Coordinates of C-alpha atoms in Angstrom, one line a residue:
M1 CA -7.9 -5.0 17.9
N2 CA -8.5 -1.3 18.6
T3 CA -9.5 0.2 15.2
A4 CA -9.0 3.7 16.5
M5 CA -5.3 2.9 16.8
L6 CA -5.0 1.8 13.2
Y7 CA -3.6 4.0 10.4
N8 CA -3.8 3.6 6.7
P9 CA -1.6 6.1 4.8
F10 CA -3.1 5.5 1.4
E11 CA -5.5 7.9 -0.2
P12 CA -9.0 6.3 -0.7
L13 CA -10.1 6.1 -4.3
T14 CA -13.3 8.1 -4.7
R15 CA -15.6 8.5 -7.7
H16 CA -14.3 12.0 -8.0
T17 CA -10.6 10.9 -8.0
W18 CA -11.5 8.2 -10.5
Q19 CA -13.2 10.7 -12.8
D20 CA -10.2 13.0 -12.4
F21 CA -7.8 10.2 -13.6
L22 CA -10.0 9.6 -16.7
E23 CA -10.3 13.4 -17.5
K24 CA -6.5 13.7 -17.3
G25 CA -6.2 11.0 -19.9
Y26 CA -5.1 8.0 -17.8
R27 CA -6.0 4.8 -19.5
D28 CA -3.5 2.3 -18.0
F29 CA -3.7 1.1 -14.4
V30 CA -2.5 -1.6 -12.2
L31 CA -5.0 -3.0 -9.7
Q32 CA -3.6 -5.1 -6.9
R33 CA -4.6 -6.6 -3.6
L34 CA -3.8 -4.5 -0.5
E35 CA -3.3 -6.1 2.9
W36 CA -3.6 -3.7 5.8
P37 CA -4.6 -4.0 9.4
D38 CA -7.9 -2.1 9.0
I39 CA -9.0 -3.9 5.8
S40 CA -10.8 -7.2 5.8
K41 CA -8.8 -9.9 4.1
G42 CA -9.5 -10.0 0.3
K43 CA -11.4 -6.7 0.4
G44 CA -8.7 -4.2 -0.2
F45 CA -7.2 -3.0 -3.5
L46 CA -4.6 -0.5 -4.6
L47 CA -5.0 1.3 -7.9
S48 CA -1.9 2.7 -9.6
P49 CA -2.4 5.0 -12.6
Y50 CA 0.2 5.0 -15.4
S51 CA 0.8 7.3 -18.4
T52 CA 1.8 4.4 -20.7
L53 CA 0.8 0.8 -21.2
E54 CA 4.5 -0.1 -20.9
K55 CA 4.9 1.4 -17.4
A56 CA 1.7 -0.4 -16.2
H57 CA 3.0 -3.7 -17.6
L58 CA 6.4 -3.3 -15.9
H59 CA 4.6 -2.8 -12.5
A60 CA 2.2 -5.7 -13.2
A61 CA 5.2 -8.0 -14.1
E62 CA 6.5 -7.5 -10.5
L63 CA 3.3 -8.9 -9.0
G64 CA 2.4 -12.5 -8.1
A65 CA -0.1 -14.4 -10.2
K66 CA -3.1 -13.6 -7.9
E67 CA -1.7 -10.3 -6.5
G68 CA -2.8 -8.0 -9.3
K69 CA -2.9 -7.2 -13.0
A70 CA -2.7 -4.4 -15.5
L71 CA -6.1 -2.9 -16.6
Q72 CA -6.8 -0.8 -19.6
I73 CA -9.7 1.6 -20.1
P74 CA -12.2 1.3 -21.7
V75 CA -12.0 -2.5 -21.8
D76 CA -11.7 -3.0 -18.0
I77 CA -13.7 0.0 -16.8
N78 CA -16.5 -2.1 -15.3
K79 CA -14.0 -3.9 -13.1
I80 CA -13.0 -0.7 -11.4
Q81 CA -16.5 0.7 -11.3
Q82 CA -17.8 -2.4 -9.6
L83 CA -15.2 -2.1 -6.9
L84 CA -16.3 1.6 -6.4
A85 CA -20.0 0.7 -6.0
V86 CA -21.2 1.9 -2.6
N87 CA -22.3 -1.6 -1.4
S88 CA -19.5 -3.6 -3.0
G89 CA -17.8 -4.3 0.4
Y90 CA -14.5 -3.5 -1.2
R91 CA -12.1 -0.7 -0.3
V92 CA -9.9 0.8 -3.1
F93 CA -7.0 3.1 -2.5
V94 CA -4.8 5.1 -4.8
N95 CA -1.1 4.3 -5.0
R96 CA -0.2 7.5 -3.2
F97 CA -0.2 8.8 0.4
Y98 CA -2.6 11.4 1.6
E99 CA -0.1 13.0 4.0
E100 CA 3.6 13.9 3.7
N101 CA 4.9 12.4 6.9
W102 CA 3.0 9.0 6.6
D103 CA 6.2 7.0 7.4
K104 CA 6.8 8.9 10.7
R105 CA 3.1 8.4 11.7
M106 CA 3.4 4.7 10.9
L107 CA 6.3 4.4 13.3
R108 CA 4.3 6.2 16.0
V109 CA 1.0 4.4 15.6
Y110 CA 2.4 0.9 15.2
Q111 CA 5.3 1.3 17.6
G112 CA 4.2 -1.5 19.9
R113 CA 3.7 -4.0 17.1
I114 CA 7.0 -3.0 15.5
I115 CA 8.8 -3.6 18.8
N116 CA 7.1 -7.0 19.2
Y117 CA 8.2 -7.9 15.6
L118 CA 11.8 -6.9 16.3
R119 CA 11.9 -8.9 19.5
S120 CA 10.5 -12.1 18.0
N121 CA 11.8 -12.0 14.4
T122 CA 15.2 -10.4 14.4
N123 CA 18.5 -10.6 16.2
F124 CA 18.6 -6.9 16.9
K125 CA 19.3 -6.1 20.6
R126 CA 17.3 -3.7 22.7
K127 CA 20.3 -1.4 23.1
D128 CA 21.0 -1.3 19.4
P129 CA 20.0 2.0 17.7
I130 CA 17.6 0.9 15.0
D131 CA 16.4 2.8 12.0
I132 CA 13.2 1.9 10.1
L133 CA 12.6 3.3 6.7
F134 CA 9.2 2.6 5.0
T135 CA 9.2 2.6 1.2
L136 CA 6.7 2.0 -1.5
E137 CA 7.7 -0.3 -4.4
H138 CA 5.3 -1.7 -7.0
G139 CA 2.3 -0.9 -4.7
R140 CA 3.9 -2.8 -1.8
V141 CA 5.0 -1.0 1.5
W142 CA 8.3 -2.3 2.7
A143 CA 10.2 -1.7 5.9
L144 CA 14.0 -1.5 5.8
I145 CA 15.2 -2.2 9.3
S146 CA 18.9 -1.3 10.1
D147 CA 21.2 -1.2 13.1
G148 CA 24.0 0.4 11.0
K149 CA 25.6 -2.9 10.3
T150 CA 22.8 -5.1 9.2
T151 CA 19.7 -4.3 7.1
K152 CA 16.7 -6.4 6.8
K153 CA 13.9 -5.8 4.3
V154 CA 10.4 -7.0 5.3
K155 CA 6.8 -6.4 4.1
A156 CA 5.4 -3.6 6.3
I157 CA 2.2 -5.7 6.8
D158 CA 4.3 -8.3 8.6
L159 CA 5.8 -5.6 10.9
I160 CA 2.5 -3.9 11.8
S161 CA -0.1 -6.6 12.0

């Protein structure tokens, strides 16, 4: 796998970003696993800040049992700080994209993988005009694939890995 060809649209969580969240008063977060082609299995996480405990719990309720959970500061601060440690081996990202046209870049960078997925996992024909829309829901990137008549929703990781 050519790592130069990989693209991860999420903003990395830095100590500065983390401190900024705390200074802005965020105390409720959801920490969940993140699968992406350039992240070793089990080593990636996505952190979503929330202004209220209720919003964090609504997000966490959408996740599977081992996928993620709501965290609250100060009780859970050590869990996040351990992941941010320089030699932890973990990569943590913020639930936001670092560039505006992330979805278009995804299509460009992963075009070959997307075509292979469409050929082997869908009934779409080569001549069909196909639209792919990437969305982010509850910390998961989804791809909505449509030919104008049929729409299929799949995890983006299945499409690009």
